[in-house]
Short mmCIF file of N, CA and C in Angstrom, two decimals:
data_model
loop_
_atom_site.label_atom_id
_atom_site.label_comp_id
_atom_site.label_asym_id
_atom_site.label_seq_id
_atom_site.Cartn_x
_atom_site.Cartn_y
_atom_site.Cartn_z
N UNK K 6 168.95 19.42 -115.82
CA UNK K 6 168.14 18.79 -114.80
C UNK K 6 169.05 18.05 -113.50
N UNK K 7 168.89 18.38 -112.44
CA UNK K 7 169.73 17.90 -111.37
C UNK K 7 168.94 16.78 -110.53
N UNK K 8 169.49 15.60 -110.47
CA UNK K 8 168.95 14.64 -109.69
C UNK K 8 169.35 14.59 -108.28
N UNK K 9 168.27 14.23 -107.30
CA UNK K 9 168.57 14.09 -106.00
C UNK K 9 168.16 12.60 -105.62
N UNK K 10 169.15 12.20 -104.70
CA UNK K 10 168.93 10.91 -103.97
C UNK K 10 167.61 10.96 -103.22
N UNK K 11 166.83 9.95 -103.12
CA UNK K 11 165.67 9.96 -102.13
C UNK K 11 166.29 9.29 -100.96
N UNK K 12 165.87 10.24 -99.79
CA UNK K 12 166.12 9.50 -98.37
C UNK K 12 164.97 9.17 -97.84
N UNK K 13 164.64 8.07 -97.16
CA UNK K 13 163.47 7.76 -96.56
C UNK K 13 163.45 8.36 -95.27
N UNK K 14 164.48 8.44 -94.57
CA UNK K 14 164.84 8.92 -93.23
C UNK K 14 164.17 10.35 -93.14
N UNK K 15 164.33 11.15 -94.17
CA UNK K 15 163.74 12.37 -94.25
C UNK K 15 162.06 12.45 -93.86
N UNK K 16 161.52 11.79 -94.29
CA UNK K 16 159.95 11.75 -93.98
C UNK K 16 159.96 11.28 -92.36
N UNK K 17 160.61 10.27 -92.14
CA UNK K 17 160.63 9.93 -90.58
C UNK K 17 160.80 10.76 -89.90
N UNK K 18 161.89 11.80 -90.07
CA UNK K 18 162.14 12.86 -89.20
C UNK K 18 161.08 13.91 -89.39
N UNK K 19 160.36 14.19 -90.26
CA UNK K 19 159.36 15.10 -90.40
C UNK K 19 158.34 14.73 -89.49
N UNK K 20 157.80 13.27 -89.63
CA UNK K 20 156.82 12.51 -88.59
C UNK K 20 157.20 12.75 -87.14
N UNK K 21 158.48 12.53 -86.80
CA UNK K 21 158.79 12.51 -85.46
C UNK K 21 158.68 14.22 -84.73
N UNK K 22 158.97 15.10 -85.71
CA UNK K 22 158.79 16.41 -85.37
C UNK K 22 157.41 16.79 -85.00
N UNK K 23 156.51 16.13 -85.81
CA UNK K 23 155.15 16.40 -85.70
C UNK K 23 154.63 15.74 -84.47
N UNK K 24 155.05 14.46 -84.22
CA UNK K 24 154.66 13.91 -82.95
C UNK K 24 155.26 14.53 -81.75
N UNK K 25 156.34 15.09 -81.74
CA UNK K 25 156.83 15.92 -80.70
C UNK K 25 156.19 17.28 -80.45
N UNK K 26 155.77 17.72 -81.28
CA UNK K 26 154.81 18.75 -81.43
C UNK K 26 153.46 18.67 -80.72
N UNK K 27 152.96 17.33 -80.83
CA UNK K 27 151.62 17.14 -80.26
C UNK K 27 151.72 16.87 -78.75
N UNK K 28 153.03 16.46 -78.24
CA UNK K 28 153.16 16.18 -76.97
C UNK K 28 153.49 17.57 -76.31
N UNK K 29 154.21 18.41 -76.94
CA UNK K 29 154.83 19.56 -76.44
C UNK K 29 153.57 20.46 -76.35
N UNK K 30 152.64 20.65 -77.05
CA UNK K 30 151.37 21.19 -76.97
C UNK K 30 150.44 21.00 -75.90
N UNK K 31 150.54 19.69 -75.43
CA UNK K 31 149.82 19.15 -74.36
C UNK K 31 150.26 19.50 -72.95
N UNK K 32 151.27 20.39 -72.63
CA UNK K 32 151.72 20.61 -71.45
C UNK K 32 150.96 21.88 -71.03
N UNK K 33 150.60 21.99 -69.68
CA UNK K 33 149.80 22.95 -69.11
C UNK K 33 150.42 24.31 -69.48
N UNK K 34 149.42 25.07 -69.75
CA UNK K 34 149.60 26.76 -69.95
C UNK K 34 149.06 27.33 -68.77
N UNK K 35 149.35 28.79 -68.80
CA UNK K 35 148.96 29.45 -67.75
C UNK K 35 147.28 29.30 -67.54
N UNK K 36 146.89 29.18 -66.47
CA UNK K 36 145.46 29.00 -66.20
C UNK K 36 144.73 29.95 -65.24
N UNK K 37 143.79 30.66 -65.58
CA UNK K 37 143.12 31.46 -64.66
C UNK K 37 141.99 30.76 -63.83
N UNK K 38 141.81 31.08 -62.72
CA UNK K 38 140.89 30.18 -61.83
C UNK K 38 139.26 30.32 -62.22
N UNK K 39 138.85 29.32 -62.12
CA UNK K 39 137.36 29.21 -62.61
C UNK K 39 136.47 30.14 -61.43
N UNK K 40 135.38 30.71 -62.01
CA UNK K 40 134.65 31.60 -61.14
C UNK K 40 133.05 31.19 -61.22
N UNK K 41 132.40 31.76 -60.26
CA UNK K 41 131.15 31.60 -60.30
C UNK K 41 130.26 32.83 -59.53
N UNK K 42 129.52 33.53 -60.40
CA UNK K 42 128.91 34.65 -59.92
C UNK K 42 127.42 34.77 -59.78
N UNK K 43 127.03 34.90 -58.68
CA UNK K 43 125.49 34.88 -58.19
C UNK K 43 124.99 36.37 -57.73
N UNK K 44 123.64 36.44 -58.12
CA UNK K 44 123.28 37.83 -57.61
C UNK K 44 121.95 37.80 -56.96
N UNK K 45 122.01 38.53 -55.87
CA UNK K 45 120.85 38.56 -54.80
C UNK K 45 120.32 40.07 -55.07
N UNK K 46 119.30 40.22 -54.15
CA UNK K 46 118.87 41.81 -54.33
C UNK K 46 119.71 42.67 -53.68
N UNK K 47 120.74 42.17 -52.65
CA UNK K 47 121.58 43.16 -51.99
C UNK K 47 123.05 43.18 -52.51
N UNK K 48 123.29 41.92 -53.19
CA UNK K 48 124.83 41.90 -53.39
C UNK K 48 125.20 40.77 -54.39
N UNK K 49 126.23 40.72 -54.97
CA UNK K 49 126.83 39.83 -55.94
C UNK K 49 127.60 38.83 -55.00
N UNK K 50 127.62 37.63 -55.41
CA UNK K 50 128.55 36.73 -54.54
C UNK K 50 129.27 35.94 -55.54
N UNK K 51 130.75 36.13 -55.27
CA UNK K 51 131.70 35.69 -56.16
C UNK K 51 132.49 34.70 -55.71
N UNK K 52 132.64 33.41 -56.25
CA UNK K 52 133.43 32.31 -55.83
C UNK K 52 134.38 32.12 -56.83
N UNK K 53 135.75 31.91 -56.33
CA UNK K 53 136.68 31.40 -57.28
C UNK K 53 137.50 30.26 -56.70
N UNK K 54 137.88 29.36 -57.55
CA UNK K 54 138.60 28.19 -57.05
C UNK K 54 140.10 28.44 -57.01
N UNK K 55 140.89 28.47 -55.74
CA UNK K 55 142.24 28.75 -55.96
C UNK K 55 143.06 27.50 -55.09
N UNK K 56 142.82 26.38 -55.63
CA UNK K 56 143.44 25.26 -54.76
C UNK K 56 144.98 25.27 -54.78
N UNK K 57 145.62 25.07 -53.48
CA UNK K 57 147.11 25.05 -53.36
C UNK K 57 147.59 26.56 -53.41
N UNK K 58 146.77 27.66 -53.25
CA UNK K 58 147.23 28.85 -53.08
C UNK K 58 147.20 29.27 -51.49
N UNK K 59 148.13 29.97 -51.11
CA UNK K 59 148.04 30.41 -49.67
C UNK K 59 147.40 31.78 -49.64
N UNK K 60 146.62 32.08 -48.47
CA UNK K 60 145.94 33.31 -48.51
C UNK K 60 146.86 34.54 -48.62
N UNK K 61 147.98 34.57 -48.07
CA UNK K 61 149.15 35.48 -48.11
C UNK K 61 149.47 35.78 -49.65
N UNK K 62 149.29 34.94 -50.58
CA UNK K 62 149.58 35.07 -51.84
C UNK K 62 148.58 35.53 -52.81
N UNK K 63 147.46 35.93 -52.23
CA UNK K 63 146.27 36.27 -53.21
C UNK K 63 146.15 37.84 -52.86
N UNK K 64 145.88 38.55 -54.03
CA UNK K 64 145.83 40.27 -54.12
C UNK K 64 144.51 40.40 -54.74
N UNK K 65 143.69 40.93 -54.19
CA UNK K 65 142.23 41.47 -54.46
C UNK K 65 142.08 42.85 -54.63
N UNK K 66 141.81 43.17 -55.90
CA UNK K 66 141.45 44.77 -55.81
C UNK K 66 140.02 44.82 -56.62
N UNK K 67 139.15 45.62 -55.88
CA UNK K 67 137.85 45.82 -56.57
C UNK K 67 137.54 47.39 -56.87
N UNK K 68 137.06 47.46 -58.08
CA UNK K 68 136.54 48.48 -58.51
C UNK K 68 134.99 48.73 -58.59
N UNK K 69 134.59 49.93 -59.03
CA UNK K 69 132.94 49.87 -58.88
C UNK K 69 132.21 48.76 -59.93
N UNK K 70 133.02 48.31 -60.93
CA UNK K 70 132.32 47.44 -61.98
C UNK K 70 133.26 46.42 -62.33
N UNK K 71 134.37 46.15 -61.79
CA UNK K 71 135.06 44.85 -61.80
C UNK K 71 135.93 44.43 -60.42
N UNK K 72 136.29 43.26 -60.61
CA UNK K 72 137.07 42.63 -59.48
C UNK K 72 138.18 41.98 -60.23
N UNK K 73 139.36 42.38 -59.70
CA UNK K 73 140.71 41.88 -60.24
C UNK K 73 141.40 40.87 -59.24
N UNK K 74 141.76 39.81 -59.60
CA UNK K 74 142.29 38.61 -58.34
C UNK K 74 143.48 38.15 -58.90
N UNK K 75 144.68 38.36 -58.42
CA UNK K 75 145.76 37.70 -59.06
C UNK K 75 146.39 36.88 -57.78
N UNK K 76 147.08 36.03 -58.07
CA UNK K 76 147.86 35.22 -57.00
C UNK K 76 148.83 34.37 -57.88
N UNK K 77 149.54 33.68 -56.66
CA UNK K 77 150.72 32.91 -57.04
C UNK K 77 150.78 31.32 -56.36
N UNK K 78 150.77 30.39 -57.41
CA UNK K 78 150.95 29.12 -56.65
C UNK K 78 152.22 28.70 -56.71
N UNK K 79 152.84 28.51 -55.44
CA UNK K 79 154.23 28.20 -55.51
C UNK K 79 154.56 26.66 -55.65
N UNK K 80 155.38 26.15 -56.21
CA UNK K 80 155.67 24.61 -56.22
C UNK K 80 156.27 24.18 -55.14
N UNK K 81 156.20 23.03 -54.70
CA UNK K 81 157.01 22.45 -53.64
C UNK K 81 158.40 22.14 -54.04
N UNK K 82 159.12 21.72 -53.23
CA UNK K 82 160.54 21.01 -53.87
C UNK K 82 160.26 19.75 -54.30
N UNK K 83 160.95 19.53 -55.42
CA UNK K 83 160.84 18.32 -56.23
C UNK K 83 162.24 17.75 -56.02
N UNK K 84 162.18 16.19 -55.83
CA UNK K 84 163.39 15.43 -55.94
C UNK K 84 163.28 14.48 -57.09
N UNK K 85 164.17 14.33 -57.74
CA UNK K 85 164.25 13.52 -59.08
C UNK K 85 165.19 12.39 -58.68
N UNK K 86 164.63 11.15 -58.31
CA UNK K 86 165.39 10.04 -58.03
C UNK K 86 165.47 9.06 -59.19
N UNK K 87 164.33 8.67 -59.64
CA UNK K 87 164.14 7.66 -60.82
C UNK K 87 163.72 8.34 -62.17
N UNK K 88 164.71 9.14 -62.92
CA UNK K 88 164.34 9.65 -64.09
C UNK K 88 163.62 10.86 -63.94
N UNK K 89 162.83 11.13 -65.01
CA UNK K 89 162.17 12.34 -65.01
C UNK K 89 160.78 12.40 -64.30
N UNK K 90 160.36 13.62 -63.91
CA UNK K 90 159.04 13.65 -63.24
C UNK K 90 158.09 14.52 -64.08
N UNK K 91 156.82 14.07 -64.17
CA UNK K 91 155.99 14.79 -64.99
C UNK K 91 155.14 15.48 -64.03
N UNK K 92 154.87 16.86 -64.19
CA UNK K 92 153.84 17.46 -63.59
C UNK K 92 152.91 18.34 -64.14
N UNK K 93 151.40 18.14 -64.29
CA UNK K 93 150.70 18.65 -65.15
C UNK K 93 150.00 20.03 -64.13
N UNK K 94 150.49 20.20 -62.98
CA UNK K 94 150.07 21.10 -62.11
C UNK K 94 150.64 22.43 -62.61
N UNK K 95 149.76 23.47 -62.40
CA UNK K 95 150.43 24.92 -63.04
C UNK K 95 151.00 25.67 -61.82
N UNK K 96 152.15 25.91 -61.72
CA UNK K 96 152.75 26.74 -60.81
C UNK K 96 153.12 28.11 -61.42
N UNK K 97 153.15 29.40 -60.63
CA UNK K 97 153.28 30.44 -60.95
C UNK K 97 152.17 31.52 -60.73
N UNK K 98 152.46 32.58 -61.45
CA UNK K 98 151.46 33.71 -61.16
C UNK K 98 150.26 33.62 -62.15
N UNK K 99 148.98 34.11 -61.74
CA UNK K 99 147.94 34.32 -62.60
C UNK K 99 146.94 35.42 -62.22
N UNK K 100 146.23 35.66 -63.12
CA UNK K 100 145.40 36.98 -62.62
C UNK K 100 144.09 36.61 -63.43
N UNK K 101 143.07 37.26 -63.07
CA UNK K 101 141.66 37.23 -63.61
C UNK K 101 140.80 38.53 -63.25
N UNK K 102 140.32 39.01 -64.36
CA UNK K 102 139.59 40.18 -63.91
C UNK K 102 138.16 39.97 -64.47
N UNK K 103 137.22 40.22 -63.22
CA UNK K 103 135.86 39.78 -63.67
C UNK K 103 135.08 41.03 -63.60
N UNK K 104 134.32 41.41 -65.00
CA UNK K 104 133.49 42.63 -64.83
C UNK K 104 132.36 42.33 -64.14
N UNK K 105 131.57 43.16 -63.68
CA UNK K 105 130.36 42.99 -62.92
C UNK K 105 129.39 43.58 -63.70
N UNK K 106 127.95 43.02 -63.60
CA UNK K 106 126.81 43.73 -64.43
C UNK K 106 126.32 45.08 -63.76
N UNK K 107 126.60 45.37 -62.53
CA UNK K 107 126.12 46.56 -62.03
C UNK K 107 127.24 47.14 -61.07
N UNK K 108 127.21 48.34 -60.72
CA UNK K 108 128.06 48.97 -59.74
C UNK K 108 128.00 48.33 -58.48
N UNK K 109 129.07 48.28 -57.67
CA UNK K 109 129.15 47.77 -56.29
C UNK K 109 129.70 48.79 -55.42
N UNK K 110 129.53 48.87 -54.00
CA UNK K 110 130.17 49.73 -53.02
C UNK K 110 131.41 48.92 -52.90
N UNK K 111 132.61 49.31 -53.51
CA UNK K 111 133.77 48.72 -53.51
C UNK K 111 134.36 48.97 -51.93
N UNK K 112 133.98 49.67 -51.20
CA UNK K 112 134.48 49.93 -49.75
C UNK K 112 133.87 48.96 -48.83
N UNK K 113 132.76 48.30 -49.03
CA UNK K 113 132.20 47.42 -48.04
C UNK K 113 132.52 45.78 -48.59
N UNK K 114 133.38 45.39 -49.40
CA UNK K 114 133.54 44.02 -49.78
C UNK K 114 134.03 43.35 -48.56
N UNK K 115 133.48 42.10 -48.52
CA UNK K 115 133.99 41.09 -47.66
C UNK K 115 134.47 39.80 -48.47
N UNK K 116 135.48 39.60 -47.75
CA UNK K 116 136.26 38.34 -48.23
C UNK K 116 136.41 37.27 -47.34
N UNK K 117 136.29 35.83 -47.79
CA UNK K 117 136.67 34.76 -46.97
C UNK K 117 137.25 33.82 -47.85
N UNK K 118 138.38 32.92 -47.14
CA UNK K 118 139.12 32.03 -48.16
C UNK K 118 139.33 30.91 -47.10
N UNK K 119 138.47 29.77 -47.63
CA UNK K 119 138.73 28.56 -47.00
C UNK K 119 138.48 27.27 -47.96
N UNK K 120 139.43 26.14 -47.67
CA UNK K 120 139.55 25.05 -48.32
C UNK K 120 139.91 25.39 -50.04
N UNK K 121 140.46 26.35 -50.23
CA UNK K 121 140.92 26.70 -51.56
C UNK K 121 140.03 27.30 -52.38
N UNK K 122 138.75 27.78 -51.59
CA UNK K 122 137.72 28.74 -52.36
C UNK K 122 137.55 29.97 -51.79
N UNK K 123 137.69 31.03 -52.72
CA UNK K 123 137.67 32.44 -52.41
C UNK K 123 136.25 32.99 -52.47
N UNK K 124 135.63 33.37 -51.36
CA UNK K 124 134.06 33.93 -51.40
C UNK K 124 134.23 35.44 -51.30
N UNK K 125 133.76 36.13 -52.10
CA UNK K 125 133.68 37.53 -52.32
C UNK K 125 132.26 37.86 -52.00
N UNK K 126 131.88 38.79 -51.03
CA UNK K 126 130.31 39.38 -51.15
C UNK K 126 130.59 41.00 -51.60
N UNK K 127 129.89 41.16 -52.74
CA UNK K 127 130.06 42.47 -53.24
C UNK K 127 128.92 43.31 -53.05
N UNK K 128 128.57 44.10 -52.18
CA UNK K 128 127.22 44.67 -51.99
C UNK K 128 127.04 45.66 -53.20
N UNK K 129 125.85 45.79 -53.89
CA UNK K 129 125.47 46.56 -54.52
C UNK K 129 125.49 48.10 -54.38
N UNK K 130 125.72 48.94 -55.26
CA UNK K 130 125.71 50.41 -54.84
C UNK K 130 124.21 50.82 -54.83
N UNK K 131 123.92 51.71 -54.09
CA UNK K 131 122.51 52.32 -54.15
C UNK K 131 122.31 52.91 -55.55
N UNK K 132 121.13 52.64 -55.98
CA UNK K 132 120.77 53.25 -57.61
C UNK K 132 120.96 54.75 -57.26
N UNK K 133 121.40 55.48 -58.16
CA UNK K 133 121.28 57.03 -58.36
C UNK K 133 119.83 57.36 -58.38
N UNK K 134 119.40 58.23 -57.52
CA UNK K 134 117.96 58.66 -57.72
C UNK K 134 118.08 59.50 -58.97
N UNK K 135 116.63 59.53 -59.60
CA UNK K 135 116.52 60.58 -60.68
C UNK K 135 116.43 61.73 -60.17
N UNK K 136 117.43 62.62 -60.51
CA UNK K 136 117.36 64.07 -59.92
C UNK K 136 116.77 64.94 -61.02
N UNK K 137 115.99 65.56 -60.58
CA UNK K 137 115.32 66.60 -61.54
C UNK K 137 115.80 68.10 -61.00
N UNK K 138 116.37 68.54 -62.27
CA UNK K 138 117.04 69.83 -62.08
C UNK K 138 116.21 71.11 -62.83
N UNK K 139 115.81 72.23 -62.33
CA UNK K 139 115.17 72.98 -62.75
C UNK K 139 116.20 73.97 -63.66
N UNK K 140 116.05 74.21 -65.10
CA UNK K 140 116.76 74.99 -65.59
C UNK K 140 116.19 76.35 -66.12
N UNK K 141 116.73 77.42 -65.80
CA UNK K 141 116.20 78.85 -66.00
C UNK K 141 116.45 79.08 -67.30
N UNK K 142 115.68 79.76 -68.05
CA UNK K 142 115.81 80.21 -69.32
C UNK K 142 116.04 81.84 -69.45
N UNK K 143 117.29 82.11 -69.77
CA UNK K 143 117.36 83.51 -69.89
C UNK K 143 117.11 84.05 -71.15
N UNK K 144 116.63 85.26 -71.12
CA UNK K 144 116.15 85.82 -72.55
C UNK K 144 117.23 87.01 -72.72
N UNK K 145 117.75 87.03 -73.88
CA UNK K 145 118.75 88.04 -74.23
C UNK K 145 118.14 89.55 -74.09
N UNK K 146 119.13 90.42 -73.66
CA UNK K 146 118.61 91.93 -73.46
C UNK K 146 118.14 92.34 -74.95
N UNK K 147 117.12 93.08 -75.06
CA UNK K 147 117.04 93.69 -76.42
C UNK K 147 117.48 95.04 -76.61
#
């Protein structure tokens, strides 16, 4: 049987690694913008919070049953004079795809961006009319 010497610092090192892990996991991760979807008889009204994003950095793509918004929040220049700077703001690219509960007319979408809020008006597509089709029954020749 081999004897090993007890090292009390080993347990403290493990504790320090666990504590460092707690602080590292509290750093911000990629964030998708929060959204609010309202429905009227004529359209869906979609609002997204995009604070700090310039309108030229927003890309909106609309399909019949979903809206995709991607944007980039660019960081300003930082100067470090007295030690480290801590920032919890998220800078970088993000994307959000929002499924819609019904089809829309994606060619008539209106967008407005003011004070960091993106407002989309998504007009509903006209309901397809119930089409009745007459089917002729052919009898095979005898």
